[in-house]
Coordinates of C-alpha atoms and ligand atoms in Angstrom, one line a residue:
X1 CA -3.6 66.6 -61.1
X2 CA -4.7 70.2 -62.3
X3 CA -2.5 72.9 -61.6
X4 CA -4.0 76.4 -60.8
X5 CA -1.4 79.4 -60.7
X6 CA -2.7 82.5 -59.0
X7 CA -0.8 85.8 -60.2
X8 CA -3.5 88.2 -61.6
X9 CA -2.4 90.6 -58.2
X10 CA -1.2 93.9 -58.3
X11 CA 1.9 93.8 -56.2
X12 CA 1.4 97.7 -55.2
X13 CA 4.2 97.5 -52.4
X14 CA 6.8 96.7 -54.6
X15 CA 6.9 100.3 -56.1
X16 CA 7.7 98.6 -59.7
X17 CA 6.6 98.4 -63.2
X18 CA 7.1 95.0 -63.2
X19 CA 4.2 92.7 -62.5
X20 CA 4.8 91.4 -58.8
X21 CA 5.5 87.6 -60.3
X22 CA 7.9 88.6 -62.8
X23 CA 10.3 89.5 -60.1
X24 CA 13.8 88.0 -60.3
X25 CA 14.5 85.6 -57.1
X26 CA 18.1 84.2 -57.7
X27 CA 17.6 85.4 -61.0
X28 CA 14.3 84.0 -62.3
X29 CA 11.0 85.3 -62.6
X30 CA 8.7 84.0 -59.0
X31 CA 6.5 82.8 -60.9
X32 CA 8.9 80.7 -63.3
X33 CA 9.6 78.8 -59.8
X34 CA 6.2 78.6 -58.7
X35 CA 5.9 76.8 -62.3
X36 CA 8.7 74.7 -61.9
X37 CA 8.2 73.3 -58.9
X38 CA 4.6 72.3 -59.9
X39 CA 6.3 70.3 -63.4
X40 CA 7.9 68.1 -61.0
X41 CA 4.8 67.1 -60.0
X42 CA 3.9 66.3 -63.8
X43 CA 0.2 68.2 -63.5
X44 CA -2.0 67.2 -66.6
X45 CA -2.8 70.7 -66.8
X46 CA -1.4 73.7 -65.7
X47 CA -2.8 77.4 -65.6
X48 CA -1.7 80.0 -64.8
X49 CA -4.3 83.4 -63.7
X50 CA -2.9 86.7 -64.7
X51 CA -4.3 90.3 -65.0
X52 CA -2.7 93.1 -63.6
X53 CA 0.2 93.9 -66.1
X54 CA -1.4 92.2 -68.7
X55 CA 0.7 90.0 -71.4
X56 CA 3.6 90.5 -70.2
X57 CA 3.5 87.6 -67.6
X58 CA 2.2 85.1 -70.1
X59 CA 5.0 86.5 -72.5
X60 CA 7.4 86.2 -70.2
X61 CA 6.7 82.4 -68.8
X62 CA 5.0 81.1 -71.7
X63 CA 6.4 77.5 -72.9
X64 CA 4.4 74.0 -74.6
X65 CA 1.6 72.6 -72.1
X66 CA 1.3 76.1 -69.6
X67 CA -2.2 77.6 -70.2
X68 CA -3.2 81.0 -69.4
X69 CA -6.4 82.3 -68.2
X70 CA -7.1 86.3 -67.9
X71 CA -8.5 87.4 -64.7
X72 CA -9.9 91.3 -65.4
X73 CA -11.1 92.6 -62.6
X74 CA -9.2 90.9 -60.1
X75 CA -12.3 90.4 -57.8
X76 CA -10.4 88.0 -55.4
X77 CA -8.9 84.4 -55.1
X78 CA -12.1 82.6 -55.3
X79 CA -13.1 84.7 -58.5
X80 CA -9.7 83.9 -60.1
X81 CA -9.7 80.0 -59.7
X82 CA -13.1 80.4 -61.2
X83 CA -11.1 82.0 -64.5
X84 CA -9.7 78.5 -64.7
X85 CA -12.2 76.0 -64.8
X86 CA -12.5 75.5 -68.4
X87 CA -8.9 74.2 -68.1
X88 CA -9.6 71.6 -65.6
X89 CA -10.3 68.1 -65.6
X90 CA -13.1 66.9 -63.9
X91 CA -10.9 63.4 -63.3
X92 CA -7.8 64.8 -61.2
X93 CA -8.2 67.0 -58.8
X94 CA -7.0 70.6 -58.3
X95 CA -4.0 72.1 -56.4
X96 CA -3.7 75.9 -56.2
X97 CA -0.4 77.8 -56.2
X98 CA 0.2 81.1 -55.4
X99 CA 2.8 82.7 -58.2
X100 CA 4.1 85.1 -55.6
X101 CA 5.3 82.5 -53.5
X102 CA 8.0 80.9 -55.2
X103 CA 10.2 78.7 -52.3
X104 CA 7.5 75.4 -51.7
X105 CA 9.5 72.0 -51.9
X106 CA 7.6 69.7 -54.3
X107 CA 7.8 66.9 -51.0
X108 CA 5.6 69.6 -49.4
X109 CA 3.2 69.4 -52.0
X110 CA 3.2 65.9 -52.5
X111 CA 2.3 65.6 -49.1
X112 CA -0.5 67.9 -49.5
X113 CA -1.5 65.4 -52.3
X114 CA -1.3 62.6 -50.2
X115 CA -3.5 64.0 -47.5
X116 CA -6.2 64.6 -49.6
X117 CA -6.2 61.0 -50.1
X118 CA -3.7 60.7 -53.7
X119 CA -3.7 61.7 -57.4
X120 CA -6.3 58.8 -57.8
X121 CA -8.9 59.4 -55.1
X122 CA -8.5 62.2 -53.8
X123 CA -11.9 63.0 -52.1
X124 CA -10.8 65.4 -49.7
X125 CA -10.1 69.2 -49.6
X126 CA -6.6 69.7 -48.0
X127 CA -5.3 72.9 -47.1
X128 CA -1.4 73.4 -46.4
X129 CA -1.6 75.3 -42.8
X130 CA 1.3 76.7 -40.5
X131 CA 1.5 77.6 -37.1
X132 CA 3.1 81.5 -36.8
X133 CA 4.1 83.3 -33.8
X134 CA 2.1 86.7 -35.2
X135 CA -0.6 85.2 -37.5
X136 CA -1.9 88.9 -38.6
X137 CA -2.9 89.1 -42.0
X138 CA -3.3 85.9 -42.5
X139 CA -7.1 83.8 -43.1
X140 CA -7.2 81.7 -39.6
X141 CA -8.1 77.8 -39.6
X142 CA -10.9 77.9 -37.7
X143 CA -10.9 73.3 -36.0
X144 CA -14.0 72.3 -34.4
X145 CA -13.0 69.4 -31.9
X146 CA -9.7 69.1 -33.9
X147 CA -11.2 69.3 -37.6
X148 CA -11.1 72.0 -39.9
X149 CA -14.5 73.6 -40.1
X150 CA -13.9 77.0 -42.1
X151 CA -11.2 79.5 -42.9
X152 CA -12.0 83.3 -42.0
X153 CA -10.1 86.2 -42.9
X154 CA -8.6 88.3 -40.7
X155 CA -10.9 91.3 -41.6
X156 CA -13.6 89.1 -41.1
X157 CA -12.5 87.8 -38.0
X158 CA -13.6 88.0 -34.3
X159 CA -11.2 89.2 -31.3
X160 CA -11.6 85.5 -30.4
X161 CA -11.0 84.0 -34.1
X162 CA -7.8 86.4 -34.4
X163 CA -5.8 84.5 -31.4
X164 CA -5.7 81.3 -33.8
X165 CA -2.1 80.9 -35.0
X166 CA -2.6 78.2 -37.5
X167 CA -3.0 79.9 -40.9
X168 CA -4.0 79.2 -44.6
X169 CA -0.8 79.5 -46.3
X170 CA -3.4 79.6 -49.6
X171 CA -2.0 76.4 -50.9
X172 CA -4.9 74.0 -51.1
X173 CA -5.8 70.8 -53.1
X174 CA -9.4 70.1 -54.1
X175 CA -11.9 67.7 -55.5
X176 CA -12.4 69.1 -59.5
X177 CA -15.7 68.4 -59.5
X178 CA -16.6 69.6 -56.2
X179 CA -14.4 72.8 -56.8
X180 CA -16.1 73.6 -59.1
X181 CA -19.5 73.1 -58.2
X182 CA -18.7 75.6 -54.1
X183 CA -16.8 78.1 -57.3
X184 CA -20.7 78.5 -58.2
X185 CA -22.0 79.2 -54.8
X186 CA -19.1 81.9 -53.9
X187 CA -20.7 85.4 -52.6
X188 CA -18.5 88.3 -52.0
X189 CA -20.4 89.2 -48.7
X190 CA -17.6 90.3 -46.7
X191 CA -15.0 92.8 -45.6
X192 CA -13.1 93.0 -48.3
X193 CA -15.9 92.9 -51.4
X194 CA -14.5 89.2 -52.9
X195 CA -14.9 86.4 -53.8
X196 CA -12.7 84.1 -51.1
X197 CA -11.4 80.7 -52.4
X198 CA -11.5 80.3 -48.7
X199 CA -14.6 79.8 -48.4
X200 CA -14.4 76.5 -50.4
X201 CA -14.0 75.0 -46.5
X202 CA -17.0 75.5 -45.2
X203 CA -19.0 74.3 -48.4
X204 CA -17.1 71.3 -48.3
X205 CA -18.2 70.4 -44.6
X206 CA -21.9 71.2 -45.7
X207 CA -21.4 68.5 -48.3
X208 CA -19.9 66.6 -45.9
X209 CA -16.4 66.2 -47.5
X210 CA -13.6 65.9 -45.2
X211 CA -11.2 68.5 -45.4
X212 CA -7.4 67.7 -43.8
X213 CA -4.4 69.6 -44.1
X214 CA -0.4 68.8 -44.3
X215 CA 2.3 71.2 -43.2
X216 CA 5.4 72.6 -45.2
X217 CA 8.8 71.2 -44.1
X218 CA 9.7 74.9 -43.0
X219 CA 8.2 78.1 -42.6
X220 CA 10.1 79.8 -45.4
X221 CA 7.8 77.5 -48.2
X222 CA 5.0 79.3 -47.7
X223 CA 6.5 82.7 -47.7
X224 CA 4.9 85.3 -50.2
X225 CA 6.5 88.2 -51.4
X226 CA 4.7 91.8 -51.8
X227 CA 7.7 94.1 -51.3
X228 CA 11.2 94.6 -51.7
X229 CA 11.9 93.5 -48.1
X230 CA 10.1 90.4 -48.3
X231 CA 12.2 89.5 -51.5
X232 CA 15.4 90.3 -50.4
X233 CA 14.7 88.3 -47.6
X234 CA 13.2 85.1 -49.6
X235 CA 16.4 85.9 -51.9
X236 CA 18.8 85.0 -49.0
X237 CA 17.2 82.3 -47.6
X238 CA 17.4 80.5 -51.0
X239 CA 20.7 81.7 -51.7
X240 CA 21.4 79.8 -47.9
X241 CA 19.7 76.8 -48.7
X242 CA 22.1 76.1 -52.2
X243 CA 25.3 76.9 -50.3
X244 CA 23.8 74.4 -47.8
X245 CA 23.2 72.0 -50.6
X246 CA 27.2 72.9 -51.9
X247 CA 28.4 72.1 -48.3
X248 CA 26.6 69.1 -48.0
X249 CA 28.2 67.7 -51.6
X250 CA 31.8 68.5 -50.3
X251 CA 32.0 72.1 -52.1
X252 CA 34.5 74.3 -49.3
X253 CA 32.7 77.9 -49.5
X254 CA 34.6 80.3 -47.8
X255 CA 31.4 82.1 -46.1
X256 CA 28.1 80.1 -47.3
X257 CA 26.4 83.5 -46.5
X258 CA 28.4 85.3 -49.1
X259 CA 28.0 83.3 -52.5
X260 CA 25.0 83.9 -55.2
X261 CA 23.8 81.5 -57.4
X262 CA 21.4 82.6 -60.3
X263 CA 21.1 79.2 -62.1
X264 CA 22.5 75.9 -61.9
X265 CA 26.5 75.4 -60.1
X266 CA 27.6 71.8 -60.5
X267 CA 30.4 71.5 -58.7
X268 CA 33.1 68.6 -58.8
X269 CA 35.0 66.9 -55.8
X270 CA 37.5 69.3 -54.0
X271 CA 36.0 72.6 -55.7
X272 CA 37.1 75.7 -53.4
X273 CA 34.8 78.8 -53.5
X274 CA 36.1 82.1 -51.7
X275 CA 33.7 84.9 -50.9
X276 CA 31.6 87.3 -53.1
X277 CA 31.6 84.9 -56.2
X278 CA 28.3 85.4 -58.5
X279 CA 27.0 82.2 -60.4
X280 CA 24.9 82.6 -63.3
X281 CA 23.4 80.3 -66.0
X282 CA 24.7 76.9 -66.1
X283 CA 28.3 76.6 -64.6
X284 CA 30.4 73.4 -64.4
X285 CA 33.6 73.2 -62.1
X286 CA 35.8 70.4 -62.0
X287 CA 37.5 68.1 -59.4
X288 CA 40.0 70.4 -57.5
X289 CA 39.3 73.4 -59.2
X290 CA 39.2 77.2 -57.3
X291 CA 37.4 80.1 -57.4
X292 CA 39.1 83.3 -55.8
X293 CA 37.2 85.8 -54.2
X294 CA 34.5 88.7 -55.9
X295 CA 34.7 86.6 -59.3
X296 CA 31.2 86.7 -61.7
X297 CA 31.0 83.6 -64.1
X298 CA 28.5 83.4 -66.0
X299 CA 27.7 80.0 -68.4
X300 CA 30.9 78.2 -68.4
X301 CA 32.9 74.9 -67.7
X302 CA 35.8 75.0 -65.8
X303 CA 37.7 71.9 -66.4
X304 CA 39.9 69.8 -63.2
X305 CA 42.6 71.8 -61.1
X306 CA 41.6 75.6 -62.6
X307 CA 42.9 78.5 -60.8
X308 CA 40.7 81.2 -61.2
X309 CA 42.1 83.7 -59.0
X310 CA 40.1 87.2 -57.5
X311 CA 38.1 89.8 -59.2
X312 CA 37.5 87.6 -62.8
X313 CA 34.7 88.1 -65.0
X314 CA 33.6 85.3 -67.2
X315 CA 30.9 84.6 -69.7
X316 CA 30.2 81.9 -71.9
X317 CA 33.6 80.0 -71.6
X318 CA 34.8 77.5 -71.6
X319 CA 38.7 76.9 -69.2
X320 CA 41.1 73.9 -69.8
X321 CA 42.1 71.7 -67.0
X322 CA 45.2 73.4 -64.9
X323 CA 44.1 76.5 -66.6
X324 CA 45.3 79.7 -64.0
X325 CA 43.0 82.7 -64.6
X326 CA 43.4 86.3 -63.3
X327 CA 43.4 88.5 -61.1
X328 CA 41.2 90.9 -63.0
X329 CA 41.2 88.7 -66.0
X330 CA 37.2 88.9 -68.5
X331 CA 36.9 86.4 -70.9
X332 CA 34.6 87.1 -72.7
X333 CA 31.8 84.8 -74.7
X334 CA 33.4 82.4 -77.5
X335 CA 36.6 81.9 -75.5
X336 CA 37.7 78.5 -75.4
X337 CA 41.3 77.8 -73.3
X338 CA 42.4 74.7 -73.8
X339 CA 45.0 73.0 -71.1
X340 CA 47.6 74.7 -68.8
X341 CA 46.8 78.2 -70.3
X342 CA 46.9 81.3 -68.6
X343 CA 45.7 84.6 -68.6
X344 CA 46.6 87.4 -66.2
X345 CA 45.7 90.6 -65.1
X346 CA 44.0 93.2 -67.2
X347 CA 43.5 90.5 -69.9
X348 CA 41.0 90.4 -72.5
X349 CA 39.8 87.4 -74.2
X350 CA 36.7 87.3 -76.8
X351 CA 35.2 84.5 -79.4
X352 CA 39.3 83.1 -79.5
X353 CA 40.4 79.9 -79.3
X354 CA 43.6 79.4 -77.5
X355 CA 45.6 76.1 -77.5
X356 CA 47.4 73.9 -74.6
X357 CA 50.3 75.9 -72.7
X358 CA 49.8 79.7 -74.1
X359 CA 50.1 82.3 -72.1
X360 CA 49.0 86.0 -72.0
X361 CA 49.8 87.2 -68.7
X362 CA 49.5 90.7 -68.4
X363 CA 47.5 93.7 -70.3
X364 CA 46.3 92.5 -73.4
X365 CA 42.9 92.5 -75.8
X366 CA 42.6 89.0 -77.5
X367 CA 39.9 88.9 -79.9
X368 CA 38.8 86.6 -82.5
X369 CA 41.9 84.8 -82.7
X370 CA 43.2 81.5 -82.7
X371 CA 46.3 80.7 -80.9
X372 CA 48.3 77.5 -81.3
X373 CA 50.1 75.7 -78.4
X374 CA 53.3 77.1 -76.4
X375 CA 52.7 81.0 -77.5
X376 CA 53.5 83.3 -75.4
X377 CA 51.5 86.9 -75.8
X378 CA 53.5 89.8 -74.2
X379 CA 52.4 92.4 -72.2
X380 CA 50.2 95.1 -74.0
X381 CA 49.8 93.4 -76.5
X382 CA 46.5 93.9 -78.8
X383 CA 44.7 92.4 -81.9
X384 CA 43.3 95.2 -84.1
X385 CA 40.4 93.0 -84.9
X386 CA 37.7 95.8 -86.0
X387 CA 38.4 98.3 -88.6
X388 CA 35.0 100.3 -87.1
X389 CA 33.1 98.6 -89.8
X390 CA 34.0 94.7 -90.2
X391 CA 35.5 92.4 -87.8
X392 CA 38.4 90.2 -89.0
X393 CA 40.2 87.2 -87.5
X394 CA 44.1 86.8 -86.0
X395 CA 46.1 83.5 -86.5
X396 CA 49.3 82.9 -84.2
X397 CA 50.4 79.4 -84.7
X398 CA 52.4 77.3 -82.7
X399 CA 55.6 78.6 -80.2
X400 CA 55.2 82.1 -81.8
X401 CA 56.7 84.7 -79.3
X402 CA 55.0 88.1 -79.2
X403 CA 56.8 91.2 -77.6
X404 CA 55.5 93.6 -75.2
X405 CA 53.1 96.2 -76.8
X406 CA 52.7 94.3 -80.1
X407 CA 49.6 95.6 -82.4
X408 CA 48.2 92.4 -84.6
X409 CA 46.2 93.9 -87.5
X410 CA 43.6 91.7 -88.3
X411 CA 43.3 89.9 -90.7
X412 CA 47.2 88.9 -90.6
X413 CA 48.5 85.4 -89.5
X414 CA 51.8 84.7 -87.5
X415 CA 53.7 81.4 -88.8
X416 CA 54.6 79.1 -86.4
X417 CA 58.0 79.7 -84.4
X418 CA 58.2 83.4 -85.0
X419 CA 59.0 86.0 -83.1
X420 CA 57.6 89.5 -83.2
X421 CA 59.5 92.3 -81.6
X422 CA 58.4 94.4 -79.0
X423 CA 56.7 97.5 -80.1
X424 CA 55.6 96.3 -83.5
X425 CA 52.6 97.0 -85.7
X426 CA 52.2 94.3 -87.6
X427 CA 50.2 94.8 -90.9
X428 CA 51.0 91.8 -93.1
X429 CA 51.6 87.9 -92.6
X430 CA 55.1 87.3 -90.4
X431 CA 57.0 84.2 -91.7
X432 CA 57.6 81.2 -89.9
X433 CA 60.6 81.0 -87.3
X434 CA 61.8 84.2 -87.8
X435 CA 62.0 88.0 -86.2
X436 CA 59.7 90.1 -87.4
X437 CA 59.8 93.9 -86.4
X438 CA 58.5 97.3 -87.4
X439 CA 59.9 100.0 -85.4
X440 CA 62.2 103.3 -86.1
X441 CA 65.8 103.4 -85.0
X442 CA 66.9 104.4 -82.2
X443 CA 69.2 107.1 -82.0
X444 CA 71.2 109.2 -79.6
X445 CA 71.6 113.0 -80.0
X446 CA 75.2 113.6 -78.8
X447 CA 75.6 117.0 -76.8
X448 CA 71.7 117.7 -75.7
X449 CA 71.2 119.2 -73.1
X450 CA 68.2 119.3 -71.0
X451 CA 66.5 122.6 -70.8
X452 CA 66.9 125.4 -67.8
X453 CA 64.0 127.3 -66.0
X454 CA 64.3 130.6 -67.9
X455 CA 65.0 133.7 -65.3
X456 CA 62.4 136.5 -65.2
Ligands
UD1_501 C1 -5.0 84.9 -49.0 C2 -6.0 84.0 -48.3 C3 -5.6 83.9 -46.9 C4 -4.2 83.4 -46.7 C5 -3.2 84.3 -47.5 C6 -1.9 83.7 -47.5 C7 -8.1 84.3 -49.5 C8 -9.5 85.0 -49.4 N1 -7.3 84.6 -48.5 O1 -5.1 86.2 -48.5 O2 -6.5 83.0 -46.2 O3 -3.8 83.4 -45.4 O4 -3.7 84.4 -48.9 O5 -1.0 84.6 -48.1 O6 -7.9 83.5 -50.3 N2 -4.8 86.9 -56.6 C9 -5.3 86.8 -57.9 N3 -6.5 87.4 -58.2 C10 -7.2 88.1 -57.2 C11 -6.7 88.1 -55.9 C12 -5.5 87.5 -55.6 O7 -4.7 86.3 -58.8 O8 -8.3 88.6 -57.6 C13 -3.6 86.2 -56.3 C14 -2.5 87.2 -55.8 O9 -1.7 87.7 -56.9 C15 -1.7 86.4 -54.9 C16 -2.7 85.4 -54.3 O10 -3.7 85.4 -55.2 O11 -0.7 85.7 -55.5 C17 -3.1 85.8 -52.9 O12 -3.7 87.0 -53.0 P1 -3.6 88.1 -51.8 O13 -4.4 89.3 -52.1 O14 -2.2 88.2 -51.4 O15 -4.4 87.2 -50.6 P2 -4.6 87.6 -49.1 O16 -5.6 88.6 -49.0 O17 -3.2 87.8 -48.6
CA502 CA1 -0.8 87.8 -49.6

């Protein structure tokens, strides 16, 4: 089929700069789900109507087979299908999308397919309708003896026309040919001044083309957005229907209300998710793994039986199984733990590598380091690894011992088995197995005294 994305409109309500469909719902643009969910339908052609904002929407969404048609004026829905039809083919027929109206399942759609008679045939002009408690705003599917006859506008529309509760959600699917043909014959006679895709229905009947409809799985497909509320709203609903998926895959989520995902969570057997956690980009977490409470991970795998615990920040990381992370831990992008490590509070990690067993547990910057097996980083320790100019690299090798408040100075390496004394600023290479130290004496001043509040 042909694909037709409306999203030349303004968006006014949404008090932004933004064009409406460039919007972020769970962290992607509403129209970059409007567009996904019509590639899993595998259109032949796909175009997408934009206007108001100019090139940023086509900037922002454009990939290989997406075509984009300029709609300038914006002299209603009718007026921009018409933008499209050089980008149709006559042999498949035509489903339109709204880009503002980013939650329809591609089974609701299919469905809508299937009523106009199938990606083959389809000969008839199917509308997807829904019932609503308080149909104002919406155009009203106006059946004569239970068939669809016309669609008018609620401006347009009687006292009697305006009790109808069924509704044009705008999501229709029509004969290319014959679309394109009633496109033609479109007057902008009415209320508003425009040209009304809507009226597509009533030429249809006049040619004597049956025109069905299909209905959504839930209300919440067909949902537009043209303000902040609206979004926020569509934003949770979303949000509610992933933790639903989560549940459903055996994923424990402490409150299913309280979790955001921005991207893709895969999520192995036994996972554990506590409140407030923010998902973002593509995140793996292995068999038995846990995530404490108010952590943000963004882009990482989390290998079997992790403990991250509360309040964590990570991005583009990657955790060895039995791994225990946190509180308050950030790893940072580049950091690759490797098994049973840990990292504690108020630890730092960036573009380091640390091997199996290490530990930094409390207070410490780790940057572009490697770190063998078995180390053990004390607290406050730091690797000087930027001279405010160039950015050098720290090597600790295998069962090295670091003292509390330790300064590496990159570049310097730390041979395997040594120990560095707390305190120390270490400048140059420290041997293997040894103690390594930089650090006055300490002395004791016999007889001091401490001093006495002076009388006036
Ligand atoms: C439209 C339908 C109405 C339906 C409602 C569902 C018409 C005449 N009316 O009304 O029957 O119940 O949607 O929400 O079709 N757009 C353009 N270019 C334009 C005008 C609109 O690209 O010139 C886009 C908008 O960005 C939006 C969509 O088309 O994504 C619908 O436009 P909107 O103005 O919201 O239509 P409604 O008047 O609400
Ligand atoms: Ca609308």
């Amino acid at each position: 089929m042909n694909v037709v994305i409306l999203a030349a409109g303004m968006g006014k309500r949404m008090q932004s700069a933004l064009p409406k469909v460039l919007h972020p719902l769970a962290g992607k643009p509403l129209l970059s789900h409007v567009i996904d969910t019509a590639r899993a339908l595998s259109p032949s052609r796909l175009c997408v109507i934009y206007g108001h904002g100019g090139d940023a929407v086509p900037e922002s969404v454009k990939a290989p087979g997406i075509a984009f048609a300029k709609q300038e004026p914006q002299l209603g829905t009718g007026h921009a299908v018409m933008q499209a039809v050089p980008h149709l083919d006559d042999k498949v027929p035509t489903l339109v999308l709204y880009g503002d109206v980013p939650l329809t399942t591609a089974h609701s759609l299919q469905q809508l397919l299937d009523s106009a008679g199938g990606n083959k045939l389809a000969d008839k002009l199917s509308i997807l309708t829904v019932e609503l408690e308080n149909p104002t705003g919406y155009g009203r599917i106006v059946r004569e003896n239970g068939k669809i006859v016309r669609i008018v506008e609620q401006k347009d529309a009687t006292d009697e026309e305006r009790t109808i509760r069924e509704v044009n959600t705008g999501i229709m699917i029509a004969p290319t040919v014959r679309l394109k043909k009633w496109l033609k014959t479109l007057s902008n006679d009415n209320a508003q001044g425009e040209y009304y895709l809507t009226d597509i229905i009533a030429r249809a009947v006049a040619d004597g083309v049956e025109v069905t409809s299909a209905q959504p799985g839930a209300v919440w497909e067909t949902l537009g957005v043209n303000s902040k509320v609206q979004l926020a709203e569509l934003e949770r609903i979303h949000q509610r229907n992933i933790a639903d998926k989560l549940l459903e895959q055996g994923v424990t989520l402490a409150d299913p209300a309280r979790i955001d995902i921005r991207g893709t969570l895969t999520c192995g057997r036994d996972v554990a998710i506590d409140v407030n956690c923010v998902f973002e980009g593509t995140v793996d977490v292995a068999d038995g793994a846990t995530i404490g409470a108010h952590c943000v991970i963004r882009n990482a795998r989390i290998a079997a039986g992790v403990q991250i615990k509360p309040f964590c920040h990570i991005e583009d990381a990657i955790i060895g199984a039995g791994s225990i992370i946190g509180p308050y831990a950030r790893l940072r992008p580049g950091t690759e733990l490797a098994n049973d490590v840990h990292i504690g509070n108020f630890v730092e990690v960036k573009n380091s590598q640390i091997a199996a067993n290490s530990k930094a547990n409390h207070l410490a910057y780790v940057g572009d380091t490697t770190v063998g097996s078995r180390v053990n980083i004390g607290a406050g320790t730091i690797t000087c690894n930027y001279d405010g100019v160039n950015k050098f690299r720290t090597v600790i090798e295998d069962d090295v011992f670091i003292g509390s408040d330790t300064q590496l100075v990159a570049p310097v390496r730390v041979g395997k088995g040594a120990t560095l004394g707390a305190g120390t600023t270490l400048t140059k290479d420290a041997p293997e197995g040894q103690l390594t130290l930089s650090r006055s004496k300490q002395i004791t001043i016999e007889g001091w005294k401490r001093p006495v509040k002076l009388k006036k």
